[in-house]
Each structure stands twice: as C-alpha cells, then as structure tokens.
Coordinates of C-alpha atoms in Angstrom, one line a residue:
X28 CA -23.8 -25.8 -136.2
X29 CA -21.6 -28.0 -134.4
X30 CA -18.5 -25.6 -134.9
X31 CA -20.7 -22.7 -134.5
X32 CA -21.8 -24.4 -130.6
X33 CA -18.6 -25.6 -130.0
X34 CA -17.1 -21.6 -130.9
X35 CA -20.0 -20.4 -128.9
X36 CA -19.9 -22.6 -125.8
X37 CA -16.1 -22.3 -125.4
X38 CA -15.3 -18.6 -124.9
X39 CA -18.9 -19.3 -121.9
X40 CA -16.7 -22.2 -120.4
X41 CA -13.7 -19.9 -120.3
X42 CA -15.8 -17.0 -118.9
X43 CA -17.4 -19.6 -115.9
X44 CA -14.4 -20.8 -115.2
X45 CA -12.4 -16.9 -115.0
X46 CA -15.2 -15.9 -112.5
X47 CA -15.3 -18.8 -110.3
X48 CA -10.8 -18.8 -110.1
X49 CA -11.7 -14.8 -109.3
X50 CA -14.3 -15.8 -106.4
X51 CA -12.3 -18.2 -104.8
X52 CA -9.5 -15.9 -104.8
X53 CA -11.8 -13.2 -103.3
X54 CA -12.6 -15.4 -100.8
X55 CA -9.4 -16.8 -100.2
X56 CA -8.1 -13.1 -99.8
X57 CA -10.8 -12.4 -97.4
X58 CA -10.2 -15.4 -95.4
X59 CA -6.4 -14.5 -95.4
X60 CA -7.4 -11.1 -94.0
X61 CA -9.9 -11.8 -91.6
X62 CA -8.7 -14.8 -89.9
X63 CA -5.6 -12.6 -88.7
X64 CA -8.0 -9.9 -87.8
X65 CA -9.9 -12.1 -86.0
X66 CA -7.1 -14.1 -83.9
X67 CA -5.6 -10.6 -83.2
X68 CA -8.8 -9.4 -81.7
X69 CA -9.0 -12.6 -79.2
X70 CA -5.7 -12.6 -78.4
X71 CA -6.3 -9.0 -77.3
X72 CA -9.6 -9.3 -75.7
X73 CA -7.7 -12.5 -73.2
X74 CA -4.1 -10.5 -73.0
X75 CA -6.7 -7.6 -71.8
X76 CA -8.6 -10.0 -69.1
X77 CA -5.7 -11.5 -67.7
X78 CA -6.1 -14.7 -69.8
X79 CA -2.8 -14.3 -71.1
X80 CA 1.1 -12.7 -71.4
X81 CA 2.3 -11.5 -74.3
X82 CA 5.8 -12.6 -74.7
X83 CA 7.1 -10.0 -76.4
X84 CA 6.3 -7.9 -73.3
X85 CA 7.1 -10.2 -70.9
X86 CA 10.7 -10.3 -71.8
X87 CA 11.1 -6.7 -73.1
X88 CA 13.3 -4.2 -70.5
X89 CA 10.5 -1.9 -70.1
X90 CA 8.6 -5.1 -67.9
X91 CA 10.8 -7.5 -66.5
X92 CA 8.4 -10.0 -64.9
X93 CA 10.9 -12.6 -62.8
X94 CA 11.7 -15.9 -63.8
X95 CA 8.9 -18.5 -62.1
X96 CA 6.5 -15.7 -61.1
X97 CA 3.6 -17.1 -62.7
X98 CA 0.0 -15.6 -61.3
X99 CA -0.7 -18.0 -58.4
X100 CA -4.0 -20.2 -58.8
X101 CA -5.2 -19.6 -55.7
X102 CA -4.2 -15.6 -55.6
X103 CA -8.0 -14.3 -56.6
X104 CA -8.4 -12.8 -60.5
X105 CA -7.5 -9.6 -59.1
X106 CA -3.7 -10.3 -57.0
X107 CA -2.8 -11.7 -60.3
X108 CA -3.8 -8.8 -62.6
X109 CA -2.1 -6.2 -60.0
X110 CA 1.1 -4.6 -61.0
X111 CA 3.3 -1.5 -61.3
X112 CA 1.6 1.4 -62.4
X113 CA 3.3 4.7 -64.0
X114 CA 5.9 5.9 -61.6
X115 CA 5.0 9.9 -61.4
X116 CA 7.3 12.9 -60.2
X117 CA 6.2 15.3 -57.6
X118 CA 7.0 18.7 -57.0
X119 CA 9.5 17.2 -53.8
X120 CA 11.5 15.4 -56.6
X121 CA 10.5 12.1 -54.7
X122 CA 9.0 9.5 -56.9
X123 CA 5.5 8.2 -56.2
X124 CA 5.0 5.0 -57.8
X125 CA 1.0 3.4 -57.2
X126 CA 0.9 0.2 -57.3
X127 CA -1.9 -2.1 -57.9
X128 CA -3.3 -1.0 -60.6
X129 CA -3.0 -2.9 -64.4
X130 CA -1.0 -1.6 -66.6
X131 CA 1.4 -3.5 -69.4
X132 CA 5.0 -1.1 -68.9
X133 CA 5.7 -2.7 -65.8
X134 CA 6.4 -5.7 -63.7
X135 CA 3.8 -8.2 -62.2
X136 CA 4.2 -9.8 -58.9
X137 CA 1.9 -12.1 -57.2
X138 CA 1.0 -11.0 -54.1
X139 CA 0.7 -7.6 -55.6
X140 CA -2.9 -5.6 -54.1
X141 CA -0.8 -2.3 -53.9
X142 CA 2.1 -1.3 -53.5
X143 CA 2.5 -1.4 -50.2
X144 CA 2.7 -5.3 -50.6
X145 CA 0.2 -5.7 -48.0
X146 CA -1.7 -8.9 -48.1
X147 CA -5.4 -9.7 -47.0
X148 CA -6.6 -12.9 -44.9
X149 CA -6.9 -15.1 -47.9
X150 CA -3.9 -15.8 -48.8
X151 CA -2.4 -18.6 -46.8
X152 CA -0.5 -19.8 -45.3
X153 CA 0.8 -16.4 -43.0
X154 CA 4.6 -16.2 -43.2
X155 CA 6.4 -13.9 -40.6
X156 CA 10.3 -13.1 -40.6
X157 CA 11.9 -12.2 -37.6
X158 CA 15.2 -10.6 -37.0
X159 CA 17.5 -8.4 -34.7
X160 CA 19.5 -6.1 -36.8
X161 CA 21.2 -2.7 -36.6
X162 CA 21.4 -2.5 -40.0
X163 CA 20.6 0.6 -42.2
X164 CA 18.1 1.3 -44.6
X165 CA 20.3 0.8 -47.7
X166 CA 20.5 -3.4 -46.5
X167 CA 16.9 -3.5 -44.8
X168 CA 14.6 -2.1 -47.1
X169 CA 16.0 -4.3 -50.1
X170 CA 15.6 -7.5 -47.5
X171 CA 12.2 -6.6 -46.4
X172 CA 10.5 -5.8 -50.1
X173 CA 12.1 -9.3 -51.6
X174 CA 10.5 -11.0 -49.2
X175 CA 7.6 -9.2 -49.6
X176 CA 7.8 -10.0 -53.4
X177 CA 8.3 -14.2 -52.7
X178 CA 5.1 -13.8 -50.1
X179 CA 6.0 -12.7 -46.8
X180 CA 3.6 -11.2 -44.6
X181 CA 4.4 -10.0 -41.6
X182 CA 8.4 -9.0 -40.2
X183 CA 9.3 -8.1 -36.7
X184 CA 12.5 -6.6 -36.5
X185 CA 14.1 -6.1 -33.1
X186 CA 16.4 -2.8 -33.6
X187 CA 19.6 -1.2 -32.3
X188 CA 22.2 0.3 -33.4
X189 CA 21.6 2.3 -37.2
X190 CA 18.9 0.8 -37.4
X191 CA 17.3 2.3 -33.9
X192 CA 17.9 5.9 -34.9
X193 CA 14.9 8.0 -35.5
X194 CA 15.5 8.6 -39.3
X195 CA 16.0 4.6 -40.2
X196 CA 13.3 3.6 -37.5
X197 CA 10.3 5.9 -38.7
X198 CA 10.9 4.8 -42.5
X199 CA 10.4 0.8 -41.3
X200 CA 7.6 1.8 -39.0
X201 CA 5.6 3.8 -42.1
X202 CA 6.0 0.4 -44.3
X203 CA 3.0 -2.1 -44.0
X204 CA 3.5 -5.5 -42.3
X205 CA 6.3 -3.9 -40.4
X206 CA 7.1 -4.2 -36.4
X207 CA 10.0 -2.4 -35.0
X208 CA 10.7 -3.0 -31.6
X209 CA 13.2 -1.4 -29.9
X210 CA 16.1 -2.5 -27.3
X211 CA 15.0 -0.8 -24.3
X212 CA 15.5 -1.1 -21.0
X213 CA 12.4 -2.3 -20.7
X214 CA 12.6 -4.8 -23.3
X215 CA 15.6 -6.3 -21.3
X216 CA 14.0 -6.4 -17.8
X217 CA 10.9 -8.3 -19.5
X218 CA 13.8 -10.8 -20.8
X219 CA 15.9 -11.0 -17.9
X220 CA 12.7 -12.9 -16.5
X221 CA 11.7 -15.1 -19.5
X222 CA 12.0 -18.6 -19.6
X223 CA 14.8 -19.3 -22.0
X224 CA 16.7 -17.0 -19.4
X225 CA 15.9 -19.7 -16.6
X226 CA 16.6 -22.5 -18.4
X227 CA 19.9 -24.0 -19.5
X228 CA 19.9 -24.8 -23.2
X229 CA 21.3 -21.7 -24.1
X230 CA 23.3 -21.1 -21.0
X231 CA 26.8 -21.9 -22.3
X232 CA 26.6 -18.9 -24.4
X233 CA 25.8 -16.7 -20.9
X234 CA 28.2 -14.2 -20.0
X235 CA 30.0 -13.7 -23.5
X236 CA 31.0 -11.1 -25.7
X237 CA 30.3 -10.5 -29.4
X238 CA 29.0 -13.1 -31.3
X239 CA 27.6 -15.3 -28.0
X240 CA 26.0 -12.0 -26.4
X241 CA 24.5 -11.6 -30.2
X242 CA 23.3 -15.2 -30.3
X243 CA 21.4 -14.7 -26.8
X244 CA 19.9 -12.0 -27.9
X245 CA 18.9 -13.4 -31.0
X246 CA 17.4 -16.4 -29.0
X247 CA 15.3 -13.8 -26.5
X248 CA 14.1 -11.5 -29.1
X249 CA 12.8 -15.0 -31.4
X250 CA 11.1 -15.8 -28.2
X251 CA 9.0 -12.8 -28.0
X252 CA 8.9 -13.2 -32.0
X253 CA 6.6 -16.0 -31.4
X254 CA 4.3 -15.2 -29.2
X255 CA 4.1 -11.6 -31.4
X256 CA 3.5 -14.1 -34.2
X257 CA 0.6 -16.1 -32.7
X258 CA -1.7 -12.9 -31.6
X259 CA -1.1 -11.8 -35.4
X260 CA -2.2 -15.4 -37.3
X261 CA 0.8 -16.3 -38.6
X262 CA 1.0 -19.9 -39.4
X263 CA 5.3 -20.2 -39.9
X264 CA 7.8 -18.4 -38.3
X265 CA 11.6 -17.9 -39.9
X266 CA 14.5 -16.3 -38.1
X267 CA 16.7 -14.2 -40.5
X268 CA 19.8 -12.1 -40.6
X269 CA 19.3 -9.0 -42.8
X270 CA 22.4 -10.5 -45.0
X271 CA 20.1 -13.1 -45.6
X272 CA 17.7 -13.9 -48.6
X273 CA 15.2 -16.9 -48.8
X274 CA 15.7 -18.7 -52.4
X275 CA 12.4 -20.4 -52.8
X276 CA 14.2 -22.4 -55.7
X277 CA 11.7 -25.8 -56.6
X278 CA 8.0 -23.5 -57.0
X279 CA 5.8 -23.4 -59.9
X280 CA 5.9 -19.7 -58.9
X281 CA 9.1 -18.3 -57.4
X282 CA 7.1 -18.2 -53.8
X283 CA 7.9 -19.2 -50.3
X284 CA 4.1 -18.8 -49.8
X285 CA 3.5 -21.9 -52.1
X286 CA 6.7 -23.5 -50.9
X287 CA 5.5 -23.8 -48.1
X288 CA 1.6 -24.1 -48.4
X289 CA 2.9 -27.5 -49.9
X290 CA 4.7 -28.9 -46.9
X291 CA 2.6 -31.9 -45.1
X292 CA 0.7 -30.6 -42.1
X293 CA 2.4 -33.4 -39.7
X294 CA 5.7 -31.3 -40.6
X295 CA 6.5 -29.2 -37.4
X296 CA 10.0 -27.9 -39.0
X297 CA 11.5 -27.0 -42.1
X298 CA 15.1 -26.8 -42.5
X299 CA 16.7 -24.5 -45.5
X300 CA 20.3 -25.5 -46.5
X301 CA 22.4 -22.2 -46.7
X302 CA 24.7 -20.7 -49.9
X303 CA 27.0 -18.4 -49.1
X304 CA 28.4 -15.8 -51.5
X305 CA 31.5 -16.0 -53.7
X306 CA 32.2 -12.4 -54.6
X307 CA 33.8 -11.5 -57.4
X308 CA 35.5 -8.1 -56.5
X309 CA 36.4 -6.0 -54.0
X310 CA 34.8 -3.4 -54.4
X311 CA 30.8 -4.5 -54.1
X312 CA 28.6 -2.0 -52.4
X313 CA 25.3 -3.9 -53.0
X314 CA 25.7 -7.0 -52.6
X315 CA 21.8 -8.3 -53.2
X316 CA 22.4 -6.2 -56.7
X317 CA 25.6 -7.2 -57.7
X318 CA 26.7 -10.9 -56.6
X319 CA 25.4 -13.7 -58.4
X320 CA 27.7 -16.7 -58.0
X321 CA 26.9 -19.0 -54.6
X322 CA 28.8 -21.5 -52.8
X323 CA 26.4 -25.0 -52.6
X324 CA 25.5 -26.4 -49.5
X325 CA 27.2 -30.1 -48.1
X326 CA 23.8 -31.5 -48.3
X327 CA 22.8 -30.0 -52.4
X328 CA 25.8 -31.9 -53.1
X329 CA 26.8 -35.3 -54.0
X330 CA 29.4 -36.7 -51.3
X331 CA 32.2 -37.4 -53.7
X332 CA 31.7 -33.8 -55.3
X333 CA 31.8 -32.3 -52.0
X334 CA 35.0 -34.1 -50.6
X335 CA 37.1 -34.8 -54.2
X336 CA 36.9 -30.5 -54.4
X337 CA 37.2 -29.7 -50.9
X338 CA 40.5 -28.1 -50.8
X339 CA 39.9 -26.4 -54.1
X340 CA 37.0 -25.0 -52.6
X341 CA 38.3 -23.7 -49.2
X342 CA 41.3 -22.0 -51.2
X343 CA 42.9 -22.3 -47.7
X344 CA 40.4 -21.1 -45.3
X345 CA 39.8 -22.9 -42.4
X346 CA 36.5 -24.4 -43.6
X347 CA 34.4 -25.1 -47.0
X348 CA 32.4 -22.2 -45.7
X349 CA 33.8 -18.9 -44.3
X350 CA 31.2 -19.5 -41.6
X351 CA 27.9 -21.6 -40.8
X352 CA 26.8 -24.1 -43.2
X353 CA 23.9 -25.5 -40.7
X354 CA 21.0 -23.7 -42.4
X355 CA 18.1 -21.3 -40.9
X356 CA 14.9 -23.2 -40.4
X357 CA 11.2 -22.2 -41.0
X358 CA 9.0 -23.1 -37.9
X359 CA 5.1 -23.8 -38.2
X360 CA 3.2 -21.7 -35.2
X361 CA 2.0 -24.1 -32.8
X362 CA 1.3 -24.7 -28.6
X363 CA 4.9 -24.9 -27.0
X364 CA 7.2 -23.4 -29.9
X365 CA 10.7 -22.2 -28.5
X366 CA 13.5 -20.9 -30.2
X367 CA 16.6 -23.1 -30.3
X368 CA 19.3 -21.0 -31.0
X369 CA 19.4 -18.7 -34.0
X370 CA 19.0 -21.7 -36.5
X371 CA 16.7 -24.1 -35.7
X372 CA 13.3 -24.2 -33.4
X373 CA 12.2 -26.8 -31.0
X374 CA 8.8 -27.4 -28.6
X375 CA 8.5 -27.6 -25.1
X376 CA 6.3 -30.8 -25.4
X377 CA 7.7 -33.0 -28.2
X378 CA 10.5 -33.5 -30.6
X379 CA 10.0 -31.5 -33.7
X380 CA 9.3 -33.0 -37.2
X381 CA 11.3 -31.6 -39.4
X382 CA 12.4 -32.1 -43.1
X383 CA 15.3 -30.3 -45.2
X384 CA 14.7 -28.7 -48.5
X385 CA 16.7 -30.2 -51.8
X386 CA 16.1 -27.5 -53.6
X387 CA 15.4 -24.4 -51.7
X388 CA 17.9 -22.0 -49.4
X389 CA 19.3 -19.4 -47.5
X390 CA 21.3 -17.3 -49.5
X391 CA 24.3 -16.1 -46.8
X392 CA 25.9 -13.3 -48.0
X393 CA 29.2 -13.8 -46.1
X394 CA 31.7 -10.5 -45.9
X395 CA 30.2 -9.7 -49.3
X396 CA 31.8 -5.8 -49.0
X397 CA 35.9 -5.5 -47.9
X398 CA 34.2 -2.7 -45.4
X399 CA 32.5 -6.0 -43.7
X400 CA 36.2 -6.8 -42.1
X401 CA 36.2 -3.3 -40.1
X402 CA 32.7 -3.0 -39.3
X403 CA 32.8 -6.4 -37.6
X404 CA 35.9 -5.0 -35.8
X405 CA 34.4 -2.2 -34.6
X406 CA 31.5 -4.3 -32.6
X407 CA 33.4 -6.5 -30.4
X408 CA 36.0 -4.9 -27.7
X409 CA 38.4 -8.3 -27.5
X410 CA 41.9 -8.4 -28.0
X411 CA 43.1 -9.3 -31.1
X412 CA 44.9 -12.2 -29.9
X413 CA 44.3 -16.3 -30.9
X414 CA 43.1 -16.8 -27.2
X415 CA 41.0 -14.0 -26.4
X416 CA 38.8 -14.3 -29.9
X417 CA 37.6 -17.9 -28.7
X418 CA 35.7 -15.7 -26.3
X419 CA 34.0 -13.6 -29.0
X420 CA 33.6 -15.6 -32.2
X421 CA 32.2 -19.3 -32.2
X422 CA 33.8 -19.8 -36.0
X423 CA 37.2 -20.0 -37.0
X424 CA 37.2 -17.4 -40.4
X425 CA 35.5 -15.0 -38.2
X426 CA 38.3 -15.0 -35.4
X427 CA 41.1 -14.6 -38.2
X428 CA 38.9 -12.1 -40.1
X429 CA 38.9 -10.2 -36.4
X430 CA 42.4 -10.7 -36.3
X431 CA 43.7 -8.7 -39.6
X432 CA 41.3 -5.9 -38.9
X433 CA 42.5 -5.2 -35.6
X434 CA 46.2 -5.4 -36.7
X435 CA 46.9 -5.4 -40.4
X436 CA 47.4 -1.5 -42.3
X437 CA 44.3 -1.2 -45.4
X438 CA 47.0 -2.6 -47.4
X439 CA 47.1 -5.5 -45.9
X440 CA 43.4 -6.1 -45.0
X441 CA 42.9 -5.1 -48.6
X442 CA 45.6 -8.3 -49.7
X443 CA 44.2 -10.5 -47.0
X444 CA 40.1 -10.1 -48.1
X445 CA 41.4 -10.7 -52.1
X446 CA 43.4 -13.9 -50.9
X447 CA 40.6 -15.0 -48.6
X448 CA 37.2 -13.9 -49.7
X449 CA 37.1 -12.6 -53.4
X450 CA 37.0 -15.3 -56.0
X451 CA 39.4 -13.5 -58.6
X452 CA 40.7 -16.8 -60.5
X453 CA 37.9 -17.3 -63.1
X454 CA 39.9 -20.7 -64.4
X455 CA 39.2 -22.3 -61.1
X456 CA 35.4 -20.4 -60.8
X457 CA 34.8 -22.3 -64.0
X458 CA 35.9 -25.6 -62.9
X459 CA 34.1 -25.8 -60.2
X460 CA 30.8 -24.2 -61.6
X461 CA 30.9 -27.5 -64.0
X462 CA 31.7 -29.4 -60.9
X463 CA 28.5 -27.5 -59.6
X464 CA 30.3 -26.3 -56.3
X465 CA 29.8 -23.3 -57.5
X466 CA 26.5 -22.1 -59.3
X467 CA 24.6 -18.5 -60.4
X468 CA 22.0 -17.4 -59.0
X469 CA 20.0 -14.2 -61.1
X470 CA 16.6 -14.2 -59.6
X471 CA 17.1 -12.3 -56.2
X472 CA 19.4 -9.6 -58.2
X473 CA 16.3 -9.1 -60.6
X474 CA 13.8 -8.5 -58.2
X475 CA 15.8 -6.1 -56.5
X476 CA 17.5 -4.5 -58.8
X477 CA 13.6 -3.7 -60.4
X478 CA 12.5 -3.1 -57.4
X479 CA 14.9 -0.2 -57.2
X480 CA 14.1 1.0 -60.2
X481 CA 10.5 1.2 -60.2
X482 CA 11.5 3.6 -57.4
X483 CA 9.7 1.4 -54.8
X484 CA 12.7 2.7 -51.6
X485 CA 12.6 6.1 -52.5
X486 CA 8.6 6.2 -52.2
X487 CA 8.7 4.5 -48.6
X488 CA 11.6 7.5 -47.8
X489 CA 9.5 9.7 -48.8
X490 CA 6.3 8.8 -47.2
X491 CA 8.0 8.6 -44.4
X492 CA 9.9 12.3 -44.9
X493 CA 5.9 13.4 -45.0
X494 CA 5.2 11.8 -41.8
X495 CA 5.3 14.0 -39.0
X496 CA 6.8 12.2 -36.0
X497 CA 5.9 13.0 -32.5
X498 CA 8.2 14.5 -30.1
X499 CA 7.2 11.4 -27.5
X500 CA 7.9 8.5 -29.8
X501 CA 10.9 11.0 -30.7
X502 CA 12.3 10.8 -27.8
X503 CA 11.6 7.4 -27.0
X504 CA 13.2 6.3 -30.0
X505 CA 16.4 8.3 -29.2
X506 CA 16.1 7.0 -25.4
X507 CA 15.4 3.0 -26.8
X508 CA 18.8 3.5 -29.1
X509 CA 21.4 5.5 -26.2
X510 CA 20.2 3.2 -23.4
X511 CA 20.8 0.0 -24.6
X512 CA 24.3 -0.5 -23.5
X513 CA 23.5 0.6 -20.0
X514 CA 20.4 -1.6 -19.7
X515 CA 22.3 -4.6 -20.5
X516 CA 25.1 -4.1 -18.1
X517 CA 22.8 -2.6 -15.6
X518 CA 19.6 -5.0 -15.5
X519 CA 20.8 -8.7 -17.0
X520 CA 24.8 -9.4 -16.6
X521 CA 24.3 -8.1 -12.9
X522 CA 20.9 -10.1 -12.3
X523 CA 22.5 -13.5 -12.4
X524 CA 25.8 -13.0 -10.9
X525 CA 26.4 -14.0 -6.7
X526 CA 29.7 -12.3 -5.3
X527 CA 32.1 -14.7 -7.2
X528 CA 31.0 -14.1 -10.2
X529 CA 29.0 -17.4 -10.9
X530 CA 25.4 -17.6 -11.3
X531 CA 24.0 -20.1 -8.9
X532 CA 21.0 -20.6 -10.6
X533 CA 22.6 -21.5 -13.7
X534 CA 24.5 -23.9 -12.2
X535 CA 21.7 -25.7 -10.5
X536 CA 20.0 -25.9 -13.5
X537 CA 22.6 -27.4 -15.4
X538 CA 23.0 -30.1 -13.0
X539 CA 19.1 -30.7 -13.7
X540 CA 20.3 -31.0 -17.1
X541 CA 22.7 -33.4 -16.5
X542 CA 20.5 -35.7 -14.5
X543 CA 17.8 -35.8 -16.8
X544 CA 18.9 -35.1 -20.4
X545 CA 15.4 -34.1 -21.6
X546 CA 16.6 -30.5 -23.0
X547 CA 19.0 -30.3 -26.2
X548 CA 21.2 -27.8 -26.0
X549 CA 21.0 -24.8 -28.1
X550 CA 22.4 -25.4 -32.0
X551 CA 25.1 -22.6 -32.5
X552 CA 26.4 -21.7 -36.2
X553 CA 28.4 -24.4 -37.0
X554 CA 31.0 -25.5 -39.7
X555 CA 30.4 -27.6 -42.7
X556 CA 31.5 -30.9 -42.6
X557 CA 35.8 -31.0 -42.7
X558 CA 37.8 -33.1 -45.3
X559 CA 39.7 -35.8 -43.1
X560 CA 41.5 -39.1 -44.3
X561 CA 38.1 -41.2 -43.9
X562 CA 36.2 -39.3 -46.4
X563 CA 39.4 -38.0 -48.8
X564 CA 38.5 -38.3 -52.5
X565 CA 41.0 -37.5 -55.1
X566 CA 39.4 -34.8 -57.6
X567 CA 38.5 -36.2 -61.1

C-alpha cells in the first residue's frame, strides 16, 4: 500500500506542482504585458496634457524646440501648450502657417498664443525695443520675431531710408506689437524743441556728420521712445541696432522676460556686456543664420585672459573690438527717464541704479557681410582723408574701414576685410576658444534659422501683399521717406545757428554745465579697454 500511495501521490505532486509553475508564468506573462501597456498609456495621456516632452520628438528635425526654452511657470497651461501648427499652401504660392494651436511636428515657444506672437496683459514684466533703422526686411524681420520668441512685447522702430519705403513699411506695420514711425518733417520740428535738444549733454555731438548726426538722432527718437513706452505699460525699455540680438544667456528658459522679471525692483538700470561677431568667411549674407563664433566682452573675462591675449586677439586692429565694447543697457520705465546716449539711460531726478549682467549680452554683429564696408561708405559724404573722418566716425576701425572703401579697388577692400575682419586662421580660432576669448554661440541661429523655415517671414509678406494700402498713408509714407533730408537741413541745423555759425544757446548752456556739474555727459560708443605696459601679461 505504501508503494501503491507513494506511486499514486507522486505523479498528483508532479501534476500540482506543473500547474502552479504554468500559473505563475501566466501571470508573470501578463504582468510583463500589461505593465508596458499600462505605463505607455500614462505616458500618453500626460505627453497629450502637456504634462510632459517626449524626447525623441523633442530632439528629432521635424521639431526643433531651442535649447533652455522650457514652458515658463508662470506662462498659463495654455502659452505653454501653444505651438506651430501645419504650415498649408495657398493658391498665391504664399505659405500660411497658424500658429497657436497644439500639434507634436513643430516647434514650441513660450510666449506662443498665435502666431502673431502677440502677448496678453499677464505676462509681465512688458519689454519694449526701440530702434532707428533703415534697414530692410531681409535684417528687420529676423530681429523683430527673435525677440519676439525670447519675450519681447512691444518695438518702436523710427524709419528712414529702406526701411521707410512703402513696400518695407506696410509689412512692419501689418506685424503685431509693431510701431513705425516715420522721419518726417514733422517729426523733426517736434524734436528741434524737445528737451534733450536744449540741454547740453549731448551737445558735443551737435552739428556733425555720420555717425554723431546718427547718435543724436538715436538719442531724440529714444526720447520719444519713452514716453511712447509709458502710455503703452511697458515696464523696461532697451535701445537696439537692428545688427543687434539680446542673448538672454543665465535663464531657466532662454527668456529676457524671465531675465528680467528676476532683477530686484530697487534696480533702475541694467547693463548688457556686448559680443561682437568673428566671421568666418567672406561671403556671409545672413549673418543671424550663419555666424556662430563671438568675441567675449572685457568684463566676461578674467583680467589676465583678457590682457595675456590681447594682441592675438586684435590681429592688428586698432582695438580688441572693431568697435564699442560699452554694452546697450535695459532701462526700467519710471518718472524722469531720459536717454543718455545710445547705450545707456539716466533720470532727471537721481542717479540710476544700475547692475551689469555676467552672463547675459548683446550680440554686435560687427561688418558681418564684406558688402558692410561700401554700404557704410555710401552714408557719409566726408573725405576719405585721416583728418576729415574724426568728423564722421567716433571709433578708430570705423574711420579706416571708411578709408579703404572710399579708395581701395574690390581687390583690395576684398584683401583688407580678409586681413581685418574674417577670422580665416582656425589654429589661432582654436587657441583662443580654449582660452575662451573666443566662444560659440548656436541658440540665436536656431531660432531663426526655424523660424524661417516654418515660413513664419513669408506669411507676414504675404499678409501684408493682401493688405490694401490707402493712397493717403501712401503718400505719406512716400512724403515721410523723400523729405527727410530737407527737413533736417531746413528745420534743425538752421534753428540753432546765429550768423557765425555758433549756436548761442548752446553755448550758454554749456557754461551752465560747467558751473554746476550736475549733468553727465552723454556716453558715446566707446573702445574696450587698450593693452598698455601697466596691465601687459605675457600669454601662457
């Protein structure tokens, strides 16, 4: 019996133990299945809400989001989820891209609620850019949609030039955000009789040509700029050449919105170091697209650094920089705000507070194209001669620069601008990117480079090819752009002048000066610090 039981109960204890090995294996194969299914569901569900970004798209070319442009915290569920949507032909062959809607083939920015980049009250602080260009659309609608993209709300640009003709001037006036105000006689007359006209903190650049008659104007238009500023609600205010980008560099997201939203509110001023540009050819034609490699500003840099590579640096120009190295500044809106100069900002009532950025900047890009040496040529109507350029260019690279234009053959110019400005020796680029003289910068190229390609210019061009423009603000625009050389000559150089030649209110005024020494004078672009035998550092 006992052999019978044992036979018996073995071949049971085998049968258990097949069918319990099979259910756990069942179940373990269920698990194995489900758990996958399950996780791949929630991730879906949370990538679907916004919750979060798949990496795989994130990176992929069909949706380059930029580097640092996380969803801000403060942006509202539904900036952050707003995007690029399907960019759709039309029977004009003009793209129409719409914007602001969700969609997982194209790239997220943060401020996005359309396309237009137009941004509601809540998102603070207001950030307005103010410039006076005559540039055309090919360099102002890449400047004005990057700073869109880093947070930018509101641009008042002060035209001539290209940039006052009818078919540049009705695309910026079609874009959101956008104020164009034109050089016209008017314009001038309302200037001739500000204040920064009657004072005398910009009156040694009076009476000038070129780049002093452009630095006055600059001053008067940022003048107006604030006051335009104020009635809007903008809380800072940044003067800006359109060969100018913002490099928001030391943000969570890459944001001049949050940059600045983080500055202390005692802070009246806020000084940006500048980069300039170090092409690497001659023959760039976009230079926000195709230059990556910057020149570091005196203050990014440790002393020794900056003095031990000075003269490798220069490559024999007259300076570390081709031309300023003083920065642009961001000012914050207040009672009493003046301009002071193109670079900086001061008030009526008190010394600005004012700190300078260690990580963010201007970017400068400095005679990025060889056509920059003519084109600067053909704006100024001094001799070429080493005397007569003092007159008409504050900075020494942009008096020689004036110089080989005005006398050299395109052979020559052509030698001169490889020599100078285009850094062709990639054993010395290399030494003093390690040094970190030298350093890349990707994210502006990025943004605009998708910007471009989502088609984002050609739909403004065509909107603005739809939009019917009157024949009055025709004409006036036509009127603002042929009259601007006339109004100048006619209303301010002759308003100040006595028989002589001397204006007797400015020289009263500047005895005032003298007697009190309340007013700073005016901060014009100026040169980087100079290698001399105090500061000489032998390069390690």
């Amino acid at each position: 019996m006992a052999g019978l039981y044992s036979s018996s109960y073995r071949p049971s204890s085998s049968s258990s133990s097949a069918s319990s090995s099979s259910s756990s294996s069942s179940r373990l194969l269920l698990l194995l299945t489900v758990l996958p299914l399950t996780l791949a569901s929630f991730a879906f569900v949370l990538q679907w809400r916004g919750g979060v970004t798949d990496p795989l798209s994130r990176w992929s070319p069909d949706q380059p989001e930029f580097p640092g442009m996380s969803s801000s915290a403060d942006g509202g569920s539904n900036s952050r989820r707003d995007g690029v949507s399907n960019l759709q032909s039309t029977s004009s062959d003009c793209a129409s891209i719409l914007l602001g809607h969700s969609s997982n083939n194209h790239p997220s920015f943060p401020y996005f609620r359309d396309w237009k980049l137009d941004y509601s009250s809540d998102l603070r602080p207001k950030i307005c850019i103010t410039t006076s260009t005559s540039a055309g659309l090919e360099q102002t609608l890449p400047w004005i949609f990057y700073h869109k993209v880093i947070g930018v709300s509101s641009f008042l640009l002060f035209v001539e030039g290209k940039a006052a003709s009818p078919n540049v001037s009705r695309v910026l006036e079609t874009i959101p955000g956008v104020k164009v105000i034109y050089r016209t006689r008017e314009l001038e007359e309302q200037q001739a009789k500000s204040r920064i006209w009657n004072e005398t903190w910009l009156a040694s650049f009076f009476y000038k040509p070129c780049n002093y008659e452009l630095f006055v104007k600059q001053s008067l238009n940022m003048e107006m700029a604030i006051v335009m500023a104020r009635e809007s609600g903008m809380d800072w205010i940044i003067h800006l050449d359109t060969d100018e980008l913002v490099y928001p560099a030391g943000t969570r997201e890459y944001s001049l919105r949050q940059l600045l939203s983080d500055v202390p509110g005692n802070v009246d001023m806020v000084i940006f170091p500048n980069y300039e540009s170090s092409v690497e050819r001659d023959d760039i034609k976009e230079p926000f697209s195709e230059v990556s490699m910057f020149k570091k500003n005196y203050d990014h840099l440790p002393k020794d650094v900056y003095f031990g590579n000075y003269k490798d640096a220069t490559r024999g120009n007259p300076n570390y920089f081709l031309t300023y190295g003083n920065g642009k500044s961001a000012a914050r809106v207040q009672d009493h705000l003046r301009p002071n100069g193109a670079h900086r900002w001061h008030n009526y009532m008190k010394t600005p507070n004012e700190i300078k950025l260690e990580e963010a900047a201007i970017l400068h890009y400095t005679y990025p194209k060889f056509s920059d040496l003519t084109s600067r040529r053909d704006r100024c109507g001094c001799k070429p001669t080493k005397e007569d350029v003092k007159r008409c260019f504050m900075l020494d690279f942009d008096r020689s620069a004036f110089i080989i234009a005005s006398t050299a053959t395109e052979e020559e110019m052509l030698q001169w601008y490889r020599e100078r400005v285009v850094w062709t020796d990639k054993t010395l680029n290399l030494k003093l990117l390690r040094k970190g003289i030298l350093t890349r910068i990707y994210s502006p190229m990025v943004i605009i480079q998708s910007l471009r390609e989502t088609g984002v210019f050609r739909s403004v061009i065509a909107k603005a090819a739809e939009t019917t423009l009157s024949k009055d603000n025709f004409l006036k625009s036509v009127d603002s752009n042929n009259s601007t050389r006339n109004a100048r000559s006619e209303t301010i150089f002759s308003r100040k002048f006595d028989a002589g030649g001397v204006s007797q209110l400015t020289a009263r005024r500047i005895l005032e000066v003298i007697d009190d020494g309340l007013i700073p004078s005016a901060i014009p672009p100026l040169s980087p610090p100079k290698l001399d035998h105090s500061n000489l550092i032998t390069s390690s």
